[in-house]
Short mmCIF file of C-alpha atoms and ligand atoms in Angstrom, two decimals:
data_model
loop_
_atom_site.label_atom_id
_atom_site.label_comp_id
_atom_site.label_asym_id
_atom_site.label_seq_id
_atom_site.Cartn_x
_atom_site.Cartn_y
_atom_site.Cartn_z
CA MET A 1 -60.20 48.66 78.08
CA THR A 2 -58.58 45.29 77.44
CA ALA A 3 -59.69 42.06 79.06
CA THR A 4 -56.50 42.01 81.12
CA GLU A 5 -57.10 45.48 82.50
CA ALA A 6 -60.71 44.71 83.25
CA ILE A 7 -59.94 41.67 85.33
CA THR A 8 -57.81 43.29 87.95
CA ALA A 9 -57.11 40.50 90.32
CA THR A 10 -57.00 41.29 93.97
CA ASP A 11 -53.59 41.29 95.32
CA ARG A 12 -53.79 38.61 97.91
CA ARG A 13 -52.31 35.14 97.94
CA VAL A 14 -54.94 32.42 98.06
CA THR A 15 -54.34 28.80 98.93
CA PHE A 16 -56.65 25.90 98.12
CA PRO A 17 -57.43 23.04 100.51
CA PRO A 18 -55.02 20.09 100.62
CA GLY A 19 -55.96 17.47 98.04
CA PHE A 20 -57.67 20.00 95.77
CA LEU A 21 -57.70 18.48 92.25
CA TRP A 22 -56.02 20.49 89.51
CA GLY A 23 -56.48 19.50 85.91
CA ALA A 24 -57.46 20.19 82.35
CA ALA A 25 -60.15 18.86 80.05
CA THR A 26 -60.63 17.89 76.41
CA ALA A 27 -63.18 15.97 74.36
CA ALA A 28 -62.68 13.18 71.83
CA TYR A 29 -64.05 14.78 68.68
CA GLN A 30 -62.27 18.04 69.43
CA ILE A 31 -58.75 16.60 69.65
CA GLU A 32 -58.41 13.00 68.47
CA GLY A 33 -58.64 13.18 64.68
CA ALA A 34 -58.07 9.69 63.21
CA ALA A 35 -61.70 9.79 62.18
CA ARG A 36 -61.53 6.52 60.26
CA ASP A 37 -58.82 4.66 62.14
CA ASP A 38 -59.23 1.27 63.75
CA GLY A 39 -62.87 0.80 62.85
CA ARG A 40 -64.29 4.07 64.18
CA GLY A 41 -67.78 4.71 62.80
CA PRO A 42 -69.15 8.10 61.80
CA SER A 43 -70.70 10.35 64.43
CA VAL A 44 -73.22 13.13 64.08
CA TRP A 45 -70.33 15.61 64.19
CA ASP A 46 -68.66 13.98 61.17
CA THR A 47 -71.88 14.38 59.23
CA PHE A 48 -72.64 17.88 60.50
CA SER A 49 -69.14 19.25 59.92
CA ARG A 50 -69.28 18.01 56.33
CA THR A 51 -72.57 19.80 55.74
CA PRO A 52 -71.76 23.08 54.00
CA GLY A 53 -72.32 26.16 56.13
CA LYS A 54 -72.53 24.41 59.49
CA VAL A 55 -68.95 24.85 60.77
CA ALA A 56 -66.79 27.93 60.24
CA ASP A 57 -64.44 27.61 57.27
CA GLY A 58 -65.70 24.09 56.57
CA HIS A 59 -63.48 22.66 59.32
CA THR A 60 -63.98 19.09 60.46
CA GLY A 61 -62.55 16.89 63.22
CA ASP A 62 -60.91 14.53 60.70
CA VAL A 63 -57.39 15.37 61.89
CA ALA A 64 -57.95 17.82 64.78
CA CYS A 65 -54.88 17.72 67.07
CA ASP A 66 -54.02 14.21 65.91
CA HIS A 67 -54.09 13.27 69.58
CA TYR A 68 -55.01 9.69 68.64
CA HIS A 69 -51.46 9.26 67.36
CA ARG A 70 -49.73 11.73 69.66
CA PHE A 71 -51.34 10.93 72.99
CA ARG A 72 -48.09 9.83 74.60
CA ASP A 73 -46.47 13.19 73.91
CA ASP A 74 -49.62 14.94 75.09
CA VAL A 75 -49.57 13.00 78.35
CA GLY A 76 -45.94 14.12 78.60
CA LEU A 77 -47.10 17.74 78.38
CA MET A 78 -49.70 17.10 81.07
CA ALA A 79 -46.98 15.70 83.31
CA GLU A 80 -44.82 18.73 82.60
CA LEU A 81 -47.67 20.95 83.79
CA GLY A 82 -48.10 18.82 86.89
CA LEU A 83 -51.75 18.03 86.21
CA GLY A 84 -53.31 15.92 88.93
CA VAL A 85 -56.31 14.93 86.82
CA TYR A 86 -57.10 14.83 83.11
CA ARG A 87 -60.68 14.81 81.89
CA PHE A 88 -61.09 13.26 78.45
CA SER A 89 -64.05 11.77 76.65
CA VAL A 90 -64.47 8.34 75.17
CA ALA A 91 -65.78 8.36 71.58
CA TRP A 92 -68.84 6.15 71.45
CA PRO A 93 -68.34 5.58 67.67
CA ARG A 94 -64.88 4.13 68.32
CA VAL A 95 -66.27 1.69 70.86
CA GLN A 96 -69.48 0.76 69.03
CA PRO A 97 -69.13 2.04 65.45
CA ASP A 98 -72.85 1.94 64.79
CA GLY A 99 -73.99 2.60 68.33
CA SER A 100 -74.95 -0.89 69.47
CA GLY A 101 -73.79 -4.45 69.53
CA PRO A 102 -70.39 -5.89 70.34
CA ALA A 103 -67.49 -3.67 71.22
CA ASN A 104 -64.84 -2.77 68.67
CA PRO A 105 -61.74 -3.88 70.61
CA ARG A 106 -59.38 -1.65 68.62
CA GLY A 107 -61.36 1.42 69.59
CA LEU A 108 -61.24 0.45 73.25
CA ASP A 109 -57.51 -0.27 72.97
CA PHE A 110 -56.84 3.42 72.42
CA TYR A 111 -58.44 4.41 75.73
CA ASP A 112 -56.73 1.50 77.41
CA ARG A 113 -53.34 2.85 76.32
CA LEU A 114 -54.30 6.40 77.22
CA VAL A 115 -55.40 5.40 80.72
CA ASP A 116 -52.20 3.44 81.29
CA ALA A 117 -50.09 6.36 80.08
CA LEU A 118 -51.92 8.70 82.47
CA LEU A 119 -51.55 6.37 85.42
CA ASN A 120 -47.85 5.91 84.66
CA ALA A 121 -47.49 9.68 84.72
CA GLY A 122 -49.31 9.86 88.07
CA ILE A 123 -52.36 11.60 86.53
CA VAL A 124 -55.88 10.59 87.56
CA PRO A 125 -57.96 9.68 84.47
CA TYR A 126 -61.43 11.26 84.51
CA ALA A 127 -63.47 9.66 81.73
CA THR A 128 -66.55 11.30 80.23
CA LEU A 129 -68.74 8.81 78.37
CA TYR A 130 -70.55 11.28 76.14
CA HIS A 131 -69.23 14.55 74.81
CA TRP A 132 -71.66 14.90 71.88
CA ASP A 133 -70.32 12.42 69.31
CA LEU A 134 -73.44 10.28 68.90
CA PRO A 135 -72.93 7.42 66.43
CA GLN A 136 -74.60 8.50 63.19
CA ALA A 137 -76.38 5.14 62.94
CA LEU A 138 -78.31 6.01 66.11
CA GLU A 139 -79.18 9.47 64.82
CA ASP A 140 -80.51 7.78 61.69
CA ARG A 141 -82.91 5.93 63.98
CA GLY A 142 -84.05 9.15 65.69
CA GLY A 143 -81.06 10.04 67.85
CA TRP A 144 -81.74 11.50 71.27
CA THR A 145 -85.40 12.06 70.45
CA GLU A 146 -85.78 8.25 70.67
CA ARG A 147 -86.04 6.63 74.07
CA ASP A 148 -84.10 3.61 72.83
CA THR A 149 -80.93 5.72 72.51
CA ALA A 150 -80.78 6.02 76.31
CA PHE A 151 -80.75 2.23 76.61
CA ARG A 152 -78.11 1.90 73.91
CA PHE A 153 -76.06 4.40 75.92
CA ALA A 154 -76.38 2.26 79.05
CA ASP A 155 -75.06 -0.75 77.09
CA TYR A 156 -72.16 1.35 75.83
CA ALA A 157 -71.42 2.51 79.39
CA ALA A 158 -71.22 -1.13 80.49
CA VAL A 159 -68.83 -1.97 77.66
CA VAL A 160 -66.49 0.90 78.55
CA ARG A 161 -66.66 0.12 82.25
CA GLU A 162 -65.76 -3.52 81.60
CA ARG A 163 -62.59 -2.46 79.82
CA LEU A 164 -61.48 0.55 81.86
CA GLY A 165 -63.27 0.16 85.19
CA ASP A 166 -60.34 -1.57 86.85
CA ARG A 167 -58.24 1.59 86.42
CA VAL A 168 -60.62 4.54 85.98
CA GLU A 169 -62.09 5.66 89.28
CA LEU A 170 -63.61 8.95 88.21
CA TRP A 171 -66.38 9.08 85.61
CA SER A 172 -68.71 11.58 84.06
CA THR A 173 -71.74 10.29 82.20
CA VAL A 174 -72.93 13.09 79.92
CA ASN A 175 -71.34 16.45 79.16
CA GLU A 176 -73.72 19.43 79.06
CA PRO A 177 -77.06 17.81 78.18
CA TRP A 178 -78.55 21.32 77.71
CA VAL A 179 -76.15 22.02 74.85
CA ALA A 180 -76.58 18.56 73.30
CA ALA A 181 -80.37 18.86 73.38
CA PHE A 182 -81.11 22.52 72.81
CA LEU A 183 -78.30 23.44 70.40
CA GLY A 184 -78.39 20.03 68.71
CA TYR A 185 -82.17 19.67 68.31
CA GLY A 186 -83.56 23.15 69.12
CA SER A 187 -81.51 25.92 67.51
CA GLY A 188 -79.62 23.45 65.31
CA VAL A 189 -76.26 25.22 65.58
CA HIS A 190 -74.69 21.97 66.80
CA ALA A 191 -74.97 18.43 65.41
CA PRO A 192 -77.28 16.90 64.39
CA GLY A 193 -78.67 20.32 63.49
CA ARG A 194 -82.38 19.66 64.01
CA THR A 195 -84.70 22.54 64.84
CA SER A 196 -87.76 21.53 66.80
CA ALA A 197 -88.78 22.58 70.29
CA HIS A 198 -90.51 19.25 70.88
CA ASP A 199 -87.43 17.31 69.77
CA ALA A 200 -85.22 19.41 72.04
CA PHE A 201 -87.29 18.63 75.16
CA ARG A 202 -87.45 14.95 74.22
CA ALA A 203 -83.69 14.87 73.65
CA ALA A 204 -83.07 16.52 77.03
CA HIS A 205 -85.20 13.94 78.81
CA HIS A 206 -83.54 11.01 77.05
CA LEU A 207 -80.08 12.41 77.80
CA LEU A 208 -81.05 12.58 81.48
CA LEU A 209 -82.42 9.06 81.31
CA ALA A 210 -79.17 7.94 79.65
CA HIS A 211 -77.29 9.58 82.50
CA GLY A 212 -79.28 7.75 85.19
CA LEU A 213 -79.12 4.38 83.44
CA SER A 214 -75.38 4.70 82.93
CA VAL A 215 -74.82 5.66 86.58
CA ARG A 216 -76.39 2.29 87.42
CA GLU A 217 -74.13 0.50 84.91
CA LEU A 218 -71.02 2.18 86.28
CA ARG A 219 -72.02 1.34 89.84
CA ALA A 220 -72.67 -2.26 88.89
CA GLY A 221 -68.96 -2.48 88.16
CA GLY A 222 -68.12 -0.85 91.47
CA ALA A 223 -66.95 2.41 89.87
CA ALA A 224 -65.59 4.60 92.58
CA ARG A 225 -66.99 8.03 91.76
CA VAL A 226 -69.63 8.98 89.21
CA SER A 227 -70.56 12.49 88.12
CA LEU A 228 -72.65 14.38 85.59
CA THR A 229 -71.35 17.54 83.96
CA LEU A 230 -73.71 20.48 83.49
CA ASN A 231 -73.22 23.88 81.90
CA LEU A 232 -74.51 26.24 84.55
CA ALA A 233 -74.83 30.00 84.58
CA PRO A 234 -76.45 32.73 86.63
CA VAL A 235 -79.37 34.15 84.66
CA VAL A 236 -79.49 37.89 85.20
CA GLY A 237 -82.39 40.25 84.45
CA ARG A 238 -81.10 43.30 82.63
CA GLY A 239 -83.92 45.27 81.11
CA GLY A 240 -85.87 48.20 82.50
CA GLY A 241 -87.96 45.90 84.70
CA ALA A 242 -85.47 44.86 87.34
CA GLY A 243 -86.42 44.50 91.01
CA PRO A 244 -87.68 41.42 92.81
CA ALA A 245 -91.23 41.61 91.47
CA GLY A 246 -90.33 43.12 88.10
CA PRO A 247 -90.83 41.47 84.71
CA ASP A 248 -87.08 40.97 84.25
CA THR A 249 -86.96 38.85 87.36
CA ALA A 250 -89.77 36.68 86.03
CA ALA A 251 -87.90 36.38 82.71
CA ALA A 252 -84.71 35.41 84.54
CA ASP A 253 -86.57 32.84 86.61
CA LEU A 254 -88.05 31.22 83.49
CA VAL A 255 -84.71 31.03 81.67
CA ASP A 256 -83.03 29.76 84.84
CA ALA A 257 -85.58 26.91 84.86
CA LEU A 258 -84.90 26.10 81.20
CA LEU A 259 -81.11 26.31 81.41
CA ASN A 260 -80.19 25.23 84.93
CA ARG A 261 -83.07 23.70 86.86
CA GLN A 262 -84.27 21.54 83.95
CA PHE A 263 -81.19 19.42 84.72
CA LEU A 264 -80.38 20.13 88.36
CA ASP A 265 -83.87 19.43 89.71
CA PRO A 266 -84.50 16.00 88.14
CA VAL A 267 -80.99 14.80 89.07
CA LEU A 268 -80.76 16.25 92.56
CA ARG A 269 -84.38 16.76 93.63
CA GLY A 270 -86.27 14.04 91.81
CA GLY A 271 -88.37 16.01 89.32
CA TYR A 272 -88.62 18.75 86.71
CA PRO A 273 -89.44 22.30 87.78
CA GLU A 274 -92.92 23.47 86.91
CA PRO A 275 -91.97 26.00 84.15
CA VAL A 276 -90.14 23.24 82.23
CA LEU A 277 -93.10 20.87 82.46
CA ALA A 278 -95.43 23.67 81.31
CA ALA A 279 -93.23 24.60 78.34
CA ALA A 280 -92.68 21.01 77.23
CA ALA A 281 -96.39 20.18 77.61
CA ARG A 282 -97.35 23.19 75.50
CA LEU A 283 -94.72 22.50 72.83
CA GLY A 284 -95.56 18.95 71.82
CA GLY A 285 -96.47 17.18 75.03
CA LEU A 286 -94.88 15.04 77.71
CA ASP A 287 -95.57 11.56 76.35
CA HIS A 288 -91.87 10.82 76.41
CA VAL A 289 -91.75 11.11 80.22
CA ARG A 290 -92.70 7.74 81.70
CA ASP A 291 -93.43 6.46 85.18
CA GLY A 292 -90.23 5.41 86.83
CA ASP A 293 -87.98 7.73 84.81
CA ALA A 294 -87.72 10.22 87.68
CA ALA A 295 -86.18 7.60 89.96
CA VAL A 296 -83.64 6.56 87.33
CA ILE A 297 -82.61 10.15 86.65
CA ALA A 298 -82.28 10.88 90.36
CA GLU A 299 -79.86 7.99 90.88
CA PRO A 300 -77.40 9.46 93.43
CA ILE A 301 -74.16 10.87 92.05
CA ASP A 302 -70.89 11.37 93.92
CA LEU A 303 -69.85 14.62 92.34
CA LEU A 304 -71.43 17.33 90.19
CA GLY A 305 -69.28 18.67 87.36
CA VAL A 306 -69.76 22.38 86.75
CA ASN A 307 -68.85 23.95 83.41
CA TYR A 308 -68.89 27.72 83.73
CA TYR A 309 -68.14 30.30 81.05
CA ASN A 310 -70.43 33.31 81.52
CA PRO A 311 -73.79 34.50 82.83
CA THR A 312 -76.88 34.66 80.61
CA TYR A 313 -78.56 38.07 80.39
CA VAL A 314 -82.28 38.43 79.81
CA ALA A 315 -84.90 41.17 79.69
CA ALA A 316 -88.67 41.05 79.60
CA ALA A 317 -89.76 41.91 76.05
CA PRO A 318 -93.45 41.22 75.47
CA GLY A 319 -94.18 39.99 71.96
CA THR A 320 -90.66 38.61 71.35
CA PRO A 321 -90.74 35.07 69.92
CA ALA A 322 -88.89 32.39 71.86
CA ASP A 323 -85.19 31.98 71.18
CA PRO A 324 -84.91 28.54 69.50
CA ALA A 325 -82.32 27.49 72.09
CA PHE A 326 -84.81 28.32 74.85
CA PRO A 327 -88.17 27.03 73.64
CA GLY A 328 -90.87 28.31 75.97
CA SER A 329 -89.15 31.67 76.45
CA GLU A 330 -91.62 33.81 74.49
CA GLY A 331 -91.50 37.39 75.69
CA VAL A 332 -87.86 37.19 76.77
CA ALA A 333 -85.03 39.00 74.98
CA PHE A 334 -81.36 38.09 75.33
CA PRO A 335 -79.55 41.44 75.31
CA PRO A 336 -75.92 41.55 74.23
CA ALA A 337 -73.31 41.50 76.97
CA ASP A 338 -70.97 44.36 77.83
CA PRO A 339 -67.20 44.10 77.39
CA PRO A 340 -64.77 42.75 78.33
CA LEU A 341 -65.47 39.84 76.02
CA THR A 342 -63.46 36.79 74.99
CA ALA A 343 -62.78 35.91 71.34
CA MET A 344 -66.05 33.95 71.46
CA GLY A 345 -67.85 37.20 72.31
CA TRP A 346 -68.60 35.82 75.76
CA PRO A 347 -68.57 38.28 78.67
CA ILE A 348 -65.88 37.85 81.30
CA VAL A 349 -67.65 37.71 84.66
CA PRO A 350 -65.61 35.78 87.24
CA ASP A 351 -68.12 36.44 90.04
CA GLY A 352 -70.67 34.45 88.07
CA LEU A 353 -68.65 31.33 88.83
CA GLY A 354 -68.75 32.08 92.54
CA GLU A 355 -72.48 32.69 92.33
CA VAL A 356 -73.08 29.33 90.67
CA LEU A 357 -71.02 27.48 93.29
CA VAL A 358 -72.64 29.22 96.25
CA ARG A 359 -76.10 28.71 94.81
CA LEU A 360 -75.45 25.00 94.28
CA SER A 361 -74.28 24.49 97.82
CA ARG A 362 -77.32 26.40 99.12
CA ASP A 363 -80.07 24.97 96.87
CA TYR A 364 -78.67 21.49 96.25
CA PRO A 365 -76.64 20.68 99.35
CA GLY A 366 -74.88 17.39 99.86
CA VAL A 367 -73.25 16.88 96.48
CA PRO A 368 -69.57 17.79 96.19
CA LEU A 369 -68.68 20.01 93.25
CA ILE A 370 -65.85 20.02 90.75
CA ILE A 371 -65.28 22.64 88.07
CA THR A 372 -64.97 20.40 85.01
CA GLU A 373 -64.53 23.29 82.55
CA ASN A 374 -63.62 26.95 82.79
CA GLY A 375 -61.49 28.91 80.38
CA ALA A 376 -61.51 31.31 77.48
CA ALA A 377 -60.57 31.78 73.83
CA PHE A 378 -58.37 34.72 72.94
CA GLU A 379 -56.50 35.68 69.75
CA ASP A 380 -53.30 33.86 70.66
CA GLU A 381 -50.30 34.18 68.41
CA ARG A 382 -46.75 32.96 68.50
CA GLY A 383 -44.29 35.79 68.95
CA PRO A 384 -40.98 36.09 67.09
CA ASP A 385 -39.25 34.33 69.98
CA GLY A 386 -41.60 31.36 69.56
CA ARG A 387 -43.41 32.07 72.83
CA VAL A 388 -47.16 32.49 73.04
CA PRO A 389 -47.87 35.32 75.47
CA ASP A 390 -51.51 35.14 76.64
CA PRO A 391 -51.90 37.60 79.51
CA CYS A 392 -55.68 37.74 78.98
CA ARG A 393 -56.02 34.03 79.68
CA ILE A 394 -53.83 34.27 82.77
CA ALA A 395 -55.96 37.16 84.04
CA TYR A 396 -59.15 35.24 83.21
CA LEU A 397 -58.05 32.08 85.01
CA ASP A 398 -56.64 34.03 87.94
CA ALA A 399 -59.88 35.93 88.47
CA HIS A 400 -62.07 32.83 88.15
CA LEU A 401 -59.90 30.90 90.57
CA ARG A 402 -60.18 33.72 93.07
CA ALA A 403 -63.96 33.63 92.67
CA ALA A 404 -63.93 29.86 93.20
CA HIS A 405 -61.76 30.31 96.27
CA ALA A 406 -64.17 32.87 97.69
CA ALA A 407 -67.04 30.42 97.13
CA LEU A 408 -65.07 27.76 99.01
CA ALA A 409 -64.62 30.20 101.86
CA SER A 410 -68.39 30.72 101.96
CA GLY A 411 -68.94 27.01 102.30
CA ALA A 412 -69.18 25.62 98.75
CA ASP A 413 -67.94 22.02 98.73
CA LEU A 414 -65.58 22.46 95.79
CA ARG A 415 -63.10 19.66 95.17
CA GLY A 416 -61.22 20.69 92.06
CA TYR A 417 -60.72 22.94 89.05
CA LEU A 418 -60.10 21.84 85.46
CA VAL A 419 -59.18 24.29 82.73
CA TRP A 420 -60.90 24.14 79.36
CA SER A 421 -58.78 23.22 77.57
CA LEU A 422 -55.48 21.41 77.73
CA MET A 423 -54.78 22.46 74.14
CA ASP A 424 -56.28 24.41 71.26
CA ASN A 425 -58.81 22.26 69.45
CA PHE A 426 -61.88 21.98 67.21
CA GLU A 427 -64.31 24.41 68.80
CA TRP A 428 -67.49 22.85 67.35
CA ALA A 429 -69.38 25.24 65.05
CA GLU A 430 -66.47 27.71 65.33
CA GLY A 431 -63.89 25.28 63.94
CA TYR A 432 -60.20 25.78 64.73
CA GLY A 433 -60.36 29.58 64.74
CA LYS A 434 -61.07 29.81 68.46
CA ARG A 435 -58.16 28.85 70.68
CA PHE A 436 -59.00 27.77 74.26
CA GLY A 437 -55.79 25.88 75.06
CA LEU A 438 -53.14 26.23 77.71
CA VAL A 439 -51.04 24.68 74.97
CA TYR A 440 -50.88 26.27 71.52
CA VAL A 441 -51.32 23.90 68.59
CA ASP A 442 -49.74 24.79 65.26
CA TYR A 443 -52.17 22.84 63.09
CA ALA A 444 -49.87 22.84 60.04
CA THR A 445 -47.14 20.93 61.87
CA GLN A 446 -49.04 19.65 64.94
CA ARG A 447 -46.34 21.25 67.06
CA ARG A 448 -47.40 22.02 70.62
CA VAL A 449 -46.08 25.13 72.40
CA LEU A 450 -46.81 25.90 76.04
CA LYS A 451 -48.52 29.28 76.26
CA ASP A 452 -47.51 31.56 79.11
CA SER A 453 -50.77 30.56 80.80
CA ALA A 454 -49.59 26.94 80.84
CA ARG A 455 -46.46 27.93 82.77
CA TRP A 456 -48.58 30.09 85.06
CA PHE A 457 -50.98 27.19 85.69
CA ARG A 458 -48.06 24.85 86.38
CA ASP A 459 -46.97 27.22 89.15
CA VAL A 460 -50.51 27.47 90.52
CA ILE A 461 -50.64 23.68 90.72
CA SER A 462 -47.27 23.27 92.36
CA ASP A 463 -48.15 26.02 94.81
CA ASN A 464 -51.75 24.82 95.36
CA GLY A 465 -52.78 28.44 95.05
CA ILE A 466 -52.29 31.82 93.45
CA ALA A 467 -49.58 34.20 94.48
CA ALA A 468 -50.19 37.83 95.34
CA ASN A 469 -50.44 40.33 92.45
CA GLY A 470 -52.24 37.80 90.31
CA THR A 471 -48.98 36.43 88.98
CA GLY A 472 -49.59 32.88 90.11
CA GLY A 473 -47.25 30.54 91.91
CA HIS A 474 -43.58 31.32 92.14
CA THR A 475 -43.05 33.26 88.93
C1 FCB B 1 -68.33 23.72 76.36
C2 FCB B 1 -68.00 22.37 75.79
C3 FCB B 1 -66.55 22.19 75.39
C4 FCB B 1 -65.98 23.46 74.77
C5 FCB B 1 -66.29 24.66 75.62
C6 FCB B 1 -65.73 25.95 75.08
O1 FCB B 1 -69.67 23.98 76.18
O2 FCB B 1 -68.31 21.36 76.72
O3 FCB B 1 -66.46 21.08 74.54
O4 FCB B 1 -66.39 23.58 73.48
O5 FCB B 1 -67.67 24.80 75.77
#
């Protein structure tokens, strides 16, 4: 069974509410290249990607999609697709090459030009302050395990706001703090590649603190709307011990606390859930959590960014050591997922997106939601006619949009949907081999080619919905 066959979209036309935001997302290190231009300093990803064995095929972000030099053409592509909003990230090491001190004006100039180009094209700029490219100089002083990094981040937020705040009305502070902390400092598969449970919990807390402090900085400049972006997933028990009181349910509840509630609860409810406190206390202590931090972290936000890719499956497995990405999860196994899978090996489960949205509106009411990332990598190739047919991606996006629409119909306050990603790019530890774009990038020539999914998405946007038969829009 192929992915396309598996995701048989229902046949109905669905229309989104007026004003629904349609867009696409990218991140600085994944697309910009120009790693040494205009005074940019090194980030942890420059160091990590140069460390043998860390990134597939030894790829680095040195050139990436060369977006730094081609941004005007790329904004042209966005306009051609009819994007209403474009989510990009600002590279901290361009703005403050060693992570503190005065701004590097040439680094800021790039974002200034990008924002102006977007506004001229009628596209709302949605700026993320941190998408994982920590200045290496700060990592050398302890990185996110150091409390001071959160304060340096707040200074950086103020610098960016001073330059762009007159034109950028939509902000995200931190992208996926779980990934930054637990893959960066726990399992070590992402930069900076450290492997300590204690460091991972400390990093998570300081990333949350950085979020709260930067919300205050952005507000001080009167920023219109501030969000945080979390990777969220249903955690599903899948062993022999299912059932409400079964051991799989307990395993799922624990991993849900580590993955989802560790971030949702402090931001939206004012404190960590008990299983997270217990795990962190057992694995090195809670000295890094200080009086007053809870209030900073719970600084109100205007919008919650949801990145959804797939559910996480767990099973109770007594005696199993904790997965390094989930310290505290002793006795829990992570069974492999069933097909259909994307090229990343990630299961395709559109209903999981609906579940996340409905759960958020039930358990954390009052904060509007926006899907800041959703998408998939497939083995895209250019055909002899030059086209890039990607029916799997169209089916994937179609099915996820239908799930999002169903969640809206059950009351989720969903304001928009952004595809990951605008174009193929540097997929972190996977390098350039995994293609997530609506736009195909021929890395040898830097030529961009709209995939079929890009045309499909253009029709969805212009139609504010999906046509019957899962074909999208007018096509
Ligand atoms: C998310 C990241 C994004 C991209 C997608 C596939 O976790 O935020 O940069 O790599 O996964």
